mmCIF file of C-alpha atoms in Angstrom:
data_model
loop_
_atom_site.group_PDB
_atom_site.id
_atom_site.type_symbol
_atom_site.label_atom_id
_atom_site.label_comp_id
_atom_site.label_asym_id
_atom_site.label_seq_id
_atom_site.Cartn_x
_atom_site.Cartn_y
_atom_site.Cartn_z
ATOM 1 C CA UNK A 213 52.984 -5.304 -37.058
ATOM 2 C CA UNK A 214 49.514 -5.325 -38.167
ATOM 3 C CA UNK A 215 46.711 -7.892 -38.600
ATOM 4 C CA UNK A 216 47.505 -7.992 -42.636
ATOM 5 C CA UNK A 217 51.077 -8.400 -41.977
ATOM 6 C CA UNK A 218 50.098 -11.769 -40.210
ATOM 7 C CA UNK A 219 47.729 -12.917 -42.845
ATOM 8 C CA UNK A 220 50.906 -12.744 -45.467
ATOM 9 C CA UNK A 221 52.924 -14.334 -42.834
ATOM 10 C CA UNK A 222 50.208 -17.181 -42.471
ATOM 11 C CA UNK A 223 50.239 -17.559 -46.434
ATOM 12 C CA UNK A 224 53.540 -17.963 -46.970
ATOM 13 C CA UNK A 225 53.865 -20.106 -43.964
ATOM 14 C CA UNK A 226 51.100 -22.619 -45.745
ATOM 15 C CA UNK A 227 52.192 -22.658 -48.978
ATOM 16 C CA UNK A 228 56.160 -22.633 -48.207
ATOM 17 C CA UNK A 229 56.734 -20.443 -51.744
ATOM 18 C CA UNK A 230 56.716 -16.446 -52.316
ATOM 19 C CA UNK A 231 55.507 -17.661 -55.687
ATOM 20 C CA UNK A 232 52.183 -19.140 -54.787
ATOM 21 C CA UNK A 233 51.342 -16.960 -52.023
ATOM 22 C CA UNK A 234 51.563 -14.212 -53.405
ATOM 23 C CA UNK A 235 49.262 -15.527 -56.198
ATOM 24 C CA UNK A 236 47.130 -16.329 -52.991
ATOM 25 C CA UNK A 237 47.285 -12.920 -52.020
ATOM 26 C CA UNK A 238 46.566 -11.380 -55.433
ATOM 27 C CA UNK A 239 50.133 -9.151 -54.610
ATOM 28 C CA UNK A 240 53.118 -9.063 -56.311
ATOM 29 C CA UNK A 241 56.269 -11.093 -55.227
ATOM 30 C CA UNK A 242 58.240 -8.248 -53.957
ATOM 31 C CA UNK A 243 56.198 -6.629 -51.199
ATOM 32 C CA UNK A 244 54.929 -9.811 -50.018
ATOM 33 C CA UNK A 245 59.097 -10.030 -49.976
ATOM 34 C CA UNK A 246 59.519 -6.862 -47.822
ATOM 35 C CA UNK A 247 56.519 -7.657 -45.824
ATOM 36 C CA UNK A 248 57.943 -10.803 -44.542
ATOM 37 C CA UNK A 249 61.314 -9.152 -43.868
ATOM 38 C CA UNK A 250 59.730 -6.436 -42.013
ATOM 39 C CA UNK A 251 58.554 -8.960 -39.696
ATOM 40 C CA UNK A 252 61.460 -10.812 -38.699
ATOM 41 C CA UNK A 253 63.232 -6.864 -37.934
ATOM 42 C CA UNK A 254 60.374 -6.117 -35.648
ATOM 43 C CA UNK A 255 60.348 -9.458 -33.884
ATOM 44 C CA UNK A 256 64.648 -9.662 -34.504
ATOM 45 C CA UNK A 257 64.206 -13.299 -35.206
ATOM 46 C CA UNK A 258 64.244 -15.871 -38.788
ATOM 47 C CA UNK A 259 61.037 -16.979 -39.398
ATOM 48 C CA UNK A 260 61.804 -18.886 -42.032
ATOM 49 C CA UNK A 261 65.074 -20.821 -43.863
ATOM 50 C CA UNK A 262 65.308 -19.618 -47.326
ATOM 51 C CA UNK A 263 65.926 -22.883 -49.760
ATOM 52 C CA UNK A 264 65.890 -23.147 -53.541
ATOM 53 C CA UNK A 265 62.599 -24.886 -53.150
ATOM 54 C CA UNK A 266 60.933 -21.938 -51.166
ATOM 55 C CA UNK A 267 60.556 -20.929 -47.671
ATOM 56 C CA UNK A 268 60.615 -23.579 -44.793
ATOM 57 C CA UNK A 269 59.622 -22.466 -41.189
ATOM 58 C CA UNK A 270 62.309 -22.177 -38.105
ATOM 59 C CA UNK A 271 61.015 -23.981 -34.868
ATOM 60 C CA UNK A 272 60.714 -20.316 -33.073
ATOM 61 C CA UNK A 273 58.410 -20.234 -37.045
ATOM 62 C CA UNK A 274 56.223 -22.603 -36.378
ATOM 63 C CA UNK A 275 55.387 -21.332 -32.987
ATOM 64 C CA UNK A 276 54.517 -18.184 -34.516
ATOM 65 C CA UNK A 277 52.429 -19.522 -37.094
ATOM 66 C CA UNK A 278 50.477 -21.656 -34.519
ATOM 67 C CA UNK A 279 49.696 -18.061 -32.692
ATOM 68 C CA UNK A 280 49.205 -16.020 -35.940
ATOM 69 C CA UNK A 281 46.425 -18.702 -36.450
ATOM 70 C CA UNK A 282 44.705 -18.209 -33.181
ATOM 71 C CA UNK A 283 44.841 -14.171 -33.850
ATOM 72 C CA UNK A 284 43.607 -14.839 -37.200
ATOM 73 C CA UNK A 285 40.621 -17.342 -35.065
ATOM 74 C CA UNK A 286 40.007 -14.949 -32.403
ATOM 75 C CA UNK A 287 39.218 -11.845 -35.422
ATOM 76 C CA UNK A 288 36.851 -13.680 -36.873
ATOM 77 C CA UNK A 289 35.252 -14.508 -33.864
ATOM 78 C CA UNK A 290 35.612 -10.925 -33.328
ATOM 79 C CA UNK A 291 33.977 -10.169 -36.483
ATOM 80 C CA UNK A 292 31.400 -12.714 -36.574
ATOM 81 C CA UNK A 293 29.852 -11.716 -33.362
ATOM 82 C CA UNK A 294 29.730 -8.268 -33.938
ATOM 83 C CA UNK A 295 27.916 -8.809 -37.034
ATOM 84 C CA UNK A 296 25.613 -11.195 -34.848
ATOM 85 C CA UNK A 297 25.015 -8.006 -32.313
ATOM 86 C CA UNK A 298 24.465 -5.703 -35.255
ATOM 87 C CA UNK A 299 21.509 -7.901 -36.812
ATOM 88 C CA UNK A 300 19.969 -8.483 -32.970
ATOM 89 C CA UNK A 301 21.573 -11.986 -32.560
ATOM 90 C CA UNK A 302 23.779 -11.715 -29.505
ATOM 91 C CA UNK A 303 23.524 -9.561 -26.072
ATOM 92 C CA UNK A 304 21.429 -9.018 -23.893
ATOM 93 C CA UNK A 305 17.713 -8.376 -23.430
ATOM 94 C CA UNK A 306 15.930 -6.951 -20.295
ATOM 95 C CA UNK A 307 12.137 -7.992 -20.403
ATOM 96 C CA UNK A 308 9.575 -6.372 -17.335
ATOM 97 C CA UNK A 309 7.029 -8.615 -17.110
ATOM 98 C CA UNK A 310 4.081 -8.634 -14.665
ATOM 99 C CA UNK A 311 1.391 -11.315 -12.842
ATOM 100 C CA UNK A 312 -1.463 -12.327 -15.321
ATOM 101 C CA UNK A 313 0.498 -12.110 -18.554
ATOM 102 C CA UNK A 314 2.934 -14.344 -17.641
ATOM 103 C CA UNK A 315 0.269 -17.200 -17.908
ATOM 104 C CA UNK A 316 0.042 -17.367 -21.392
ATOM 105 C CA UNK A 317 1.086 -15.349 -24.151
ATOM 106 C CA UNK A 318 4.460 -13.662 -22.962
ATOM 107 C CA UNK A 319 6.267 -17.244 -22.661
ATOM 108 C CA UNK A 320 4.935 -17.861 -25.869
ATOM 109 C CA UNK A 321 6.327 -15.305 -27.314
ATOM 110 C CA UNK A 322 9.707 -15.294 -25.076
ATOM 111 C CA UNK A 323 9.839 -19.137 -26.527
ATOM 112 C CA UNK A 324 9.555 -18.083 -29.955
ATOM 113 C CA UNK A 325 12.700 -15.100 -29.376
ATOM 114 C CA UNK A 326 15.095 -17.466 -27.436
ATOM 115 C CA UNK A 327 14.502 -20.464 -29.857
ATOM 116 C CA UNK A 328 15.307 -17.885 -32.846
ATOM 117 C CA UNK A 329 17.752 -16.029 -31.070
ATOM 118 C CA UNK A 330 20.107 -18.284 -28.846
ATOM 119 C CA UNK A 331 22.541 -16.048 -28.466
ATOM 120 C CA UNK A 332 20.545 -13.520 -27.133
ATOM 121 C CA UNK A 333 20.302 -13.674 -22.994
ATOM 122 C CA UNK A 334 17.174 -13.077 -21.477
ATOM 123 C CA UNK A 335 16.616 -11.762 -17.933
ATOM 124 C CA UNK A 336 12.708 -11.451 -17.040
ATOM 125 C CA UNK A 337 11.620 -8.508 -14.388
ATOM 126 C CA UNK A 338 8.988 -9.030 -12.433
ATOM 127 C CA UNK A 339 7.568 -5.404 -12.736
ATOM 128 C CA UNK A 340 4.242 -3.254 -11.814
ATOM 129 C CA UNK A 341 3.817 -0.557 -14.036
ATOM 130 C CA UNK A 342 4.743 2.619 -12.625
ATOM 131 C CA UNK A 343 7.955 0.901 -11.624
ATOM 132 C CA UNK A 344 8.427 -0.614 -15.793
ATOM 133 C CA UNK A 345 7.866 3.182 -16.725
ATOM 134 C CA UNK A 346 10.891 4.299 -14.919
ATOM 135 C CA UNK A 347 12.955 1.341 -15.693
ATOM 136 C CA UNK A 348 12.382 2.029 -19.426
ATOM 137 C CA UNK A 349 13.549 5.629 -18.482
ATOM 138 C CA UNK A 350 16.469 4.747 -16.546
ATOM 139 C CA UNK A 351 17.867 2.118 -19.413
ATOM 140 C CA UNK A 352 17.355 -0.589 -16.907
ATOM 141 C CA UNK A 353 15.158 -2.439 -19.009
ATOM 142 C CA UNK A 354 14.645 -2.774 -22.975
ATOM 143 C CA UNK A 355 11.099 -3.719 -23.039
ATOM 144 C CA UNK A 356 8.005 -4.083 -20.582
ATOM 145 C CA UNK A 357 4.428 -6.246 -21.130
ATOM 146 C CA UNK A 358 1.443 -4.357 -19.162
ATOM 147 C CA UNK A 359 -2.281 -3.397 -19.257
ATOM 148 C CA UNK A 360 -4.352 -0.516 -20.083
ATOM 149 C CA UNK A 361 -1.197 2.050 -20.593
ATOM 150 C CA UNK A 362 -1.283 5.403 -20.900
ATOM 151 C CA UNK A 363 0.353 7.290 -24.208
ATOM 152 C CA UNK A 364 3.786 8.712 -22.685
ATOM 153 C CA UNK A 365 5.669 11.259 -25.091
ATOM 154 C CA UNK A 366 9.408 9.266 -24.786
ATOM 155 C CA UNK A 367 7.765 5.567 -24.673
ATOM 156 C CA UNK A 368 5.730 3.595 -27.393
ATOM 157 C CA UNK A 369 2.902 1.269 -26.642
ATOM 158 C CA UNK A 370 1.967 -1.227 -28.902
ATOM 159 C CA UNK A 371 -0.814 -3.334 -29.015
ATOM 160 C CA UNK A 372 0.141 -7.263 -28.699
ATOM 161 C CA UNK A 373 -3.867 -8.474 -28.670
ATOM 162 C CA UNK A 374 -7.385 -7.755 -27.108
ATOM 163 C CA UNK A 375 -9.261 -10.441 -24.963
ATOM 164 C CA UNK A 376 -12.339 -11.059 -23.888
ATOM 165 C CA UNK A 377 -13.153 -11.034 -19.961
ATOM 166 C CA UNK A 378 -14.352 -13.523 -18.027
ATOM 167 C CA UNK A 379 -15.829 -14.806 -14.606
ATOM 168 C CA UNK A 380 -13.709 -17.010 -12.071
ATOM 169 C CA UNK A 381 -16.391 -18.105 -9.975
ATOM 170 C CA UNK A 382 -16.092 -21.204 -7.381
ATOM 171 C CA UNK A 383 -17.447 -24.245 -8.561
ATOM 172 C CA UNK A 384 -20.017 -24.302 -5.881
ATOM 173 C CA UNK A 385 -21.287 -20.648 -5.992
ATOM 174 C CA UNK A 386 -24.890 -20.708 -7.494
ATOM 175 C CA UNK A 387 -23.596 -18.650 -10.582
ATOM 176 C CA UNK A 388 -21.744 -21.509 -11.960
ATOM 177 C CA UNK A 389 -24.705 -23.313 -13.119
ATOM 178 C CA UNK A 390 -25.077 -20.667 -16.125
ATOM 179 C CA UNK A 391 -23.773 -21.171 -19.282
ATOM 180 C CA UNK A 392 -23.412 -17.604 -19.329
ATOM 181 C CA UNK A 393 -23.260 -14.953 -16.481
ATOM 182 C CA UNK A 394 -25.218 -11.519 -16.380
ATOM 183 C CA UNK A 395 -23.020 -8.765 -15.345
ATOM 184 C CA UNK A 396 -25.595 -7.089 -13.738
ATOM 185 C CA UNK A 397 -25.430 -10.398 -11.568
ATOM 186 C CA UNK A 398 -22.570 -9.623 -9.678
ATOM 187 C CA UNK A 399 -24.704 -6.840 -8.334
ATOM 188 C CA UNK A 400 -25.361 -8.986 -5.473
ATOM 189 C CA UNK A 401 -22.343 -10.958 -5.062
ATOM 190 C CA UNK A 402 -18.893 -10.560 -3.895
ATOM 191 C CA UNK A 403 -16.030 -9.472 -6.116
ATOM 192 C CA UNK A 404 -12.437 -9.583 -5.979
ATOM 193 C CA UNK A 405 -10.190 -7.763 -7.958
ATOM 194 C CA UNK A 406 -6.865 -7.196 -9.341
ATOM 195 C CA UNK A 407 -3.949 -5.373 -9.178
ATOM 196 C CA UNK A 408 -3.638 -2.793 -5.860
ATOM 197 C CA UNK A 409 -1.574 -0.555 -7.626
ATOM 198 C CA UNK A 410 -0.647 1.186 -10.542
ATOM 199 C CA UNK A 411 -3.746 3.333 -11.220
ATOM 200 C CA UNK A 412 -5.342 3.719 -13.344
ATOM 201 C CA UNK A 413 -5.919 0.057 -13.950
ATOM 202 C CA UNK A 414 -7.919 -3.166 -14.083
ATOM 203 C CA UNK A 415 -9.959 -2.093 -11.159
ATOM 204 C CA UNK A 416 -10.915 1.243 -12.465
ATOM 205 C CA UNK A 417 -11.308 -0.721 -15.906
ATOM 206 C CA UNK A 418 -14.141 -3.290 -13.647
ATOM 207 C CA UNK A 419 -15.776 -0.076 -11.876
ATOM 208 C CA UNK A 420 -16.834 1.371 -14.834
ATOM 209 C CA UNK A 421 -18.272 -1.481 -16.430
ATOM 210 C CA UNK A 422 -20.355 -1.680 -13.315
ATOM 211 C CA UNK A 423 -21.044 2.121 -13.210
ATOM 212 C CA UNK A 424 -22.177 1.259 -17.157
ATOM 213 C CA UNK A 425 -24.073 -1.439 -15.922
ATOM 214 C CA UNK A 426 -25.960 0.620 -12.922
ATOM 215 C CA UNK A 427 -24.317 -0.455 -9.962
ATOM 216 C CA UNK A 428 -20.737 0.199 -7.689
ATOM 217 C CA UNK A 429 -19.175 -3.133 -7.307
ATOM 218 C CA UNK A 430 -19.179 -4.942 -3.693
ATOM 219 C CA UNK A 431 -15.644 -5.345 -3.449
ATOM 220 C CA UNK A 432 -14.347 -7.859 -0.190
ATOM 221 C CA UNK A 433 -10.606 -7.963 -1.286
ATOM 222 C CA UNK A 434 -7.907 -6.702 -3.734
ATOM 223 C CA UNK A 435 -5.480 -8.027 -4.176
ATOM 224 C CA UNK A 436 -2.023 -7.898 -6.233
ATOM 225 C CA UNK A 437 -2.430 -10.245 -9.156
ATOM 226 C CA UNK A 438 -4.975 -12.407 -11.098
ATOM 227 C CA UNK A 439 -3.199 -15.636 -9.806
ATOM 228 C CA UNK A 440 -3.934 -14.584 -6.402
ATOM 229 C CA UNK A 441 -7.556 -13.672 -7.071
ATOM 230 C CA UNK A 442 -8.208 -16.924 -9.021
ATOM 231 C CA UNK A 443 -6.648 -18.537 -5.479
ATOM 232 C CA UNK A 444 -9.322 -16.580 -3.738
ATOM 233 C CA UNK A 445 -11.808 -17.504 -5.720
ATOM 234 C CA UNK A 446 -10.946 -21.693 -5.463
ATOM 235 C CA UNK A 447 -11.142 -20.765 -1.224
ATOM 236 C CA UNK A 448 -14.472 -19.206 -2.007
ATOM 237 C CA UNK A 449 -13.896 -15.337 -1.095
ATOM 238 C CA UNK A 450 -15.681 -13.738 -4.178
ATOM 239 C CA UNK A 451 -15.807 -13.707 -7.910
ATOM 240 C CA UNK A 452 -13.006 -12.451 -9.879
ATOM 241 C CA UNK A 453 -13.384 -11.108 -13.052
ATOM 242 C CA UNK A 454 -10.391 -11.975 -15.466
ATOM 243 C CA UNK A 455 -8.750 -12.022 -18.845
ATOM 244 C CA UNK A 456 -9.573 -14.856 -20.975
ATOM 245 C CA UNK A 457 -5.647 -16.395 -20.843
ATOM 246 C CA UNK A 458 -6.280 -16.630 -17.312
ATOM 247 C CA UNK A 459 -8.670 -19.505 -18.470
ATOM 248 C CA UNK A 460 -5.068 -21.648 -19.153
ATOM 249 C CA UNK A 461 -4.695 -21.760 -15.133
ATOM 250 C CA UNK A 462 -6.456 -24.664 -13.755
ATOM 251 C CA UNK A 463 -6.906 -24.565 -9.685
ATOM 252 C CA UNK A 464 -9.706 -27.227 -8.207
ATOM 253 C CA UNK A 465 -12.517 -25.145 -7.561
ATOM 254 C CA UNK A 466 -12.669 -22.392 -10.316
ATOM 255 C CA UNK A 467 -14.816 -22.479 -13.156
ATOM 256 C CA UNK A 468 -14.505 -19.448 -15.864
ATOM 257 C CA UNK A 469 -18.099 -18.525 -17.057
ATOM 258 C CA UNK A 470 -18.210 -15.713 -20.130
ATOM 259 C CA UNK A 471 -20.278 -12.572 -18.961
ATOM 260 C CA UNK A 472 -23.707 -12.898 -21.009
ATOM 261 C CA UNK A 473 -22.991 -8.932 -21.877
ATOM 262 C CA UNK A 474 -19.887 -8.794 -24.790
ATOM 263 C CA UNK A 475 -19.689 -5.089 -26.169
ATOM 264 C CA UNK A 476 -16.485 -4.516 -27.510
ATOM 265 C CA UNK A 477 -14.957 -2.464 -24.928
ATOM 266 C CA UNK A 478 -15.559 -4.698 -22.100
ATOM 267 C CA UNK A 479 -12.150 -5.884 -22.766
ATOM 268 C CA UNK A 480 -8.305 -5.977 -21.961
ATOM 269 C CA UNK A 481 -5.449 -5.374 -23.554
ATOM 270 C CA UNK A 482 -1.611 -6.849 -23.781
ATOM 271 C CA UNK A 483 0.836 -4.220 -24.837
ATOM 272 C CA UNK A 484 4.614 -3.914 -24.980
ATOM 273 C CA UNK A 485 6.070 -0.935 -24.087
ATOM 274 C CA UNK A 486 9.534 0.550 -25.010
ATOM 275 C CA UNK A 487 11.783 4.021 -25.644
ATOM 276 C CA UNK A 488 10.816 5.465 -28.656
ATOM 277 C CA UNK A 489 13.032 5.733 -31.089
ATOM 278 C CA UNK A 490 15.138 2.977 -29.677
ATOM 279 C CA UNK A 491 17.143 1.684 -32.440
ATOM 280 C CA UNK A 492 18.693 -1.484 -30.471
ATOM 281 C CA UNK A 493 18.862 -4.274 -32.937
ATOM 282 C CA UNK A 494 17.757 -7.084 -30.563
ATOM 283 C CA UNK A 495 14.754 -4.668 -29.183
ATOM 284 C CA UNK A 496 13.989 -5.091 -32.956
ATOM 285 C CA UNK A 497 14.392 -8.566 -33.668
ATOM 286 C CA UNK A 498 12.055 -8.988 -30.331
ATOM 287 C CA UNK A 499 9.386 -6.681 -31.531
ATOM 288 C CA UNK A 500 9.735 -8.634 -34.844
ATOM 289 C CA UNK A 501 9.193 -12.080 -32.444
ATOM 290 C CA UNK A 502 6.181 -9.936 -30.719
ATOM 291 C CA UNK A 503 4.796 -9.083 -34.447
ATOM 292 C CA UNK A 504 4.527 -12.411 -35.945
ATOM 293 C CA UNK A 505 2.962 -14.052 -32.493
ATOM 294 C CA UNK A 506 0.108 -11.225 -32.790
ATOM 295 C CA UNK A 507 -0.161 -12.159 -36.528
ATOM 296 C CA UNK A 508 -0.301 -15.945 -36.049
ATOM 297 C CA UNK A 509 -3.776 -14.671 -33.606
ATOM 298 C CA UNK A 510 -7.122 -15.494 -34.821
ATOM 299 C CA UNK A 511 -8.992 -12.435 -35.888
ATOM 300 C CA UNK A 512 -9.744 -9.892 -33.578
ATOM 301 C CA UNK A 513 -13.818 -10.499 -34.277
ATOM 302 C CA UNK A 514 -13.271 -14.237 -32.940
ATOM 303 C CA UNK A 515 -10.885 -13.437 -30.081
ATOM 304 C CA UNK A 516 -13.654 -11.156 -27.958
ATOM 305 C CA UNK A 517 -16.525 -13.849 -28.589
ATOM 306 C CA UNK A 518 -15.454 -15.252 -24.874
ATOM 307 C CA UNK A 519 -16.210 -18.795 -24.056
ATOM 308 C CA UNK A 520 -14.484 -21.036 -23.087
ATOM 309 C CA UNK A 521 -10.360 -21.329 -23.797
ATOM 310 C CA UNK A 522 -10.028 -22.318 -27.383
ATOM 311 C CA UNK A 523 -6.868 -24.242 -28.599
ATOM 312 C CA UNK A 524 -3.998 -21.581 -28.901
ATOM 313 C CA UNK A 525 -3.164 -20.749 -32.789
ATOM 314 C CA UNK A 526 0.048 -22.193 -34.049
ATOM 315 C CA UNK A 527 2.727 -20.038 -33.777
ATOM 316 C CA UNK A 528 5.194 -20.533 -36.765
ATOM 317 C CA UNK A 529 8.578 -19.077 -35.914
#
């Protein structure tokens, strides 16, 4: 017995006439005929009571029709999500995320994916970068959020947004009086800085800003996140320099002061990283999410002007 065998048995079950089922069907009366005979031989049971009026169900009939339906349910089902899978709308997705980016834009974006996509589940991986690398490469994870990556032949990196970088500073250090900090200021003054491992990285990225500048950085701690910098800062260990999202965490304390300096390239990058030529339909409907949050950005002009936090661009999912 096959699954179309049960979809003529559910027809003429329904409309209780070879006649009009078979119109139904779009078949001629006499196979749908044979087709319901076949049945009953395979199962060795009447399914239905012939009358001159049609074809009425047997009790052990009406059972069968009740579990023909759920077959008939459980298909579509079948179907339906399989469909879903194939356009990116139901599985699973296996995010590496790490400590700064977490602040801002990633939830933003993880928002946007899970609002659009509720039937994809999302597990977050609280990843460095070395150790994202080799999850990507061991299929452990579909996608990975970092800093300052390196090209890799079997992974692509692409570019979420750019920000500006700023100065944590405690609210009682003398610095915090500017509008506007120096970098050449920090010549003199304590720094701490962000993350311990995988080089290179934000540190290197802050040592030769201060190598452009003319100086090597006094460095009293590092440490293995921004949040954990900012911390120090509030407790008065050093200054911390940061990305601007950093700006959305609020500890009593810390003030963020833009550096006076703003070339370009003293800046920081968000990127997503994932196997190239990975043709997952949700890693594609979640790069899609990732695209339109980076479009819904202000331009990239405006977002390195530093300052203070601006109000965060609508995001229109």
């Amino acid at each position: 017995m096959d699954f179309r065998q049960l979809k003529y048995f559910i027809a003429v079950a329904e409309e209780e006439n070879i006649g009009r089922a078979a119109r139904r069907l779009h078949i001629s009366q006499p196979p749908l005929t044979r087709q319901i005979k076949q049945i009953e031989d395979e199962l060795g049971v009447a399914l239905f009571t012939r009358t001159p009026k049609g074809m009425e169900l047997t009790a052990v009939g009406r059972l069968f029709l009740e579990e023909a339906r759920n077959i008939e349910l459980l298909f579509e089902q079948a179907t339906e999500r399989t469909l879903q899978a194939a356009r990116g709308r139901l599985g699973r997705l296996d995010v590496a995320i790490f400590g700064s980016g977490i602040i801002d834009a990633i939830p933003k974006i993880m928002l946007a994916f899970t609002e659009t996509y509720p039937g994809v589940k999302v597990h977050l991986h609280q990843m460095g970068k070395a150790e994202q690398i080799e999850a990507l490469r061991q299929r452990r994870i579909n996608v990975g959020f970092n800093r300052l990556l390196a090209p890799l032949p079997d992974l692509t990196s692409e570019l979420v947004f750019t920000e500006p970088l700023l100065l944590a500073v405690n609210e009682k250090h003398p610095l915090s009086r500017l509008d506007s900090i120096p970098f050449s200021a920090l010549e003199d003054h304590p720094l701490i800085l962000f993350p311990r491992e995988g080089r290179p990285n934000f540190i290197d990225k802050v040592i030769a800003i201060c190598a452009e500048v003319g100086f090597f950085p006094r460095i009293t701690q590092e440490v293995g996140d921004a949040v954990t910098g900012v911390a120090l800062v509030a407790s008065g260990f050093g200054i911390c320099i940061v990305p601007k999202s950093l700006t959305a965490l609020t500890l009593p304390g810390v003030v963020f002061r833009p550096i006076a300096e703003r070339p370009a390239h003293w800046s920081v990058d968000l990127s997503c990283i994932y196997r190239s030529g990975d043709e997952s339909p949700i890693l594609a409907a979640f790069l899609g999410t990732m695209r339109a949050f980076r479009e819904s950005l202000p331009k990239q002009a405006d977002a390195l002007s530093g300052g203070s936090q601006s109000t965060p661009p609508r995001f229109n999912r």
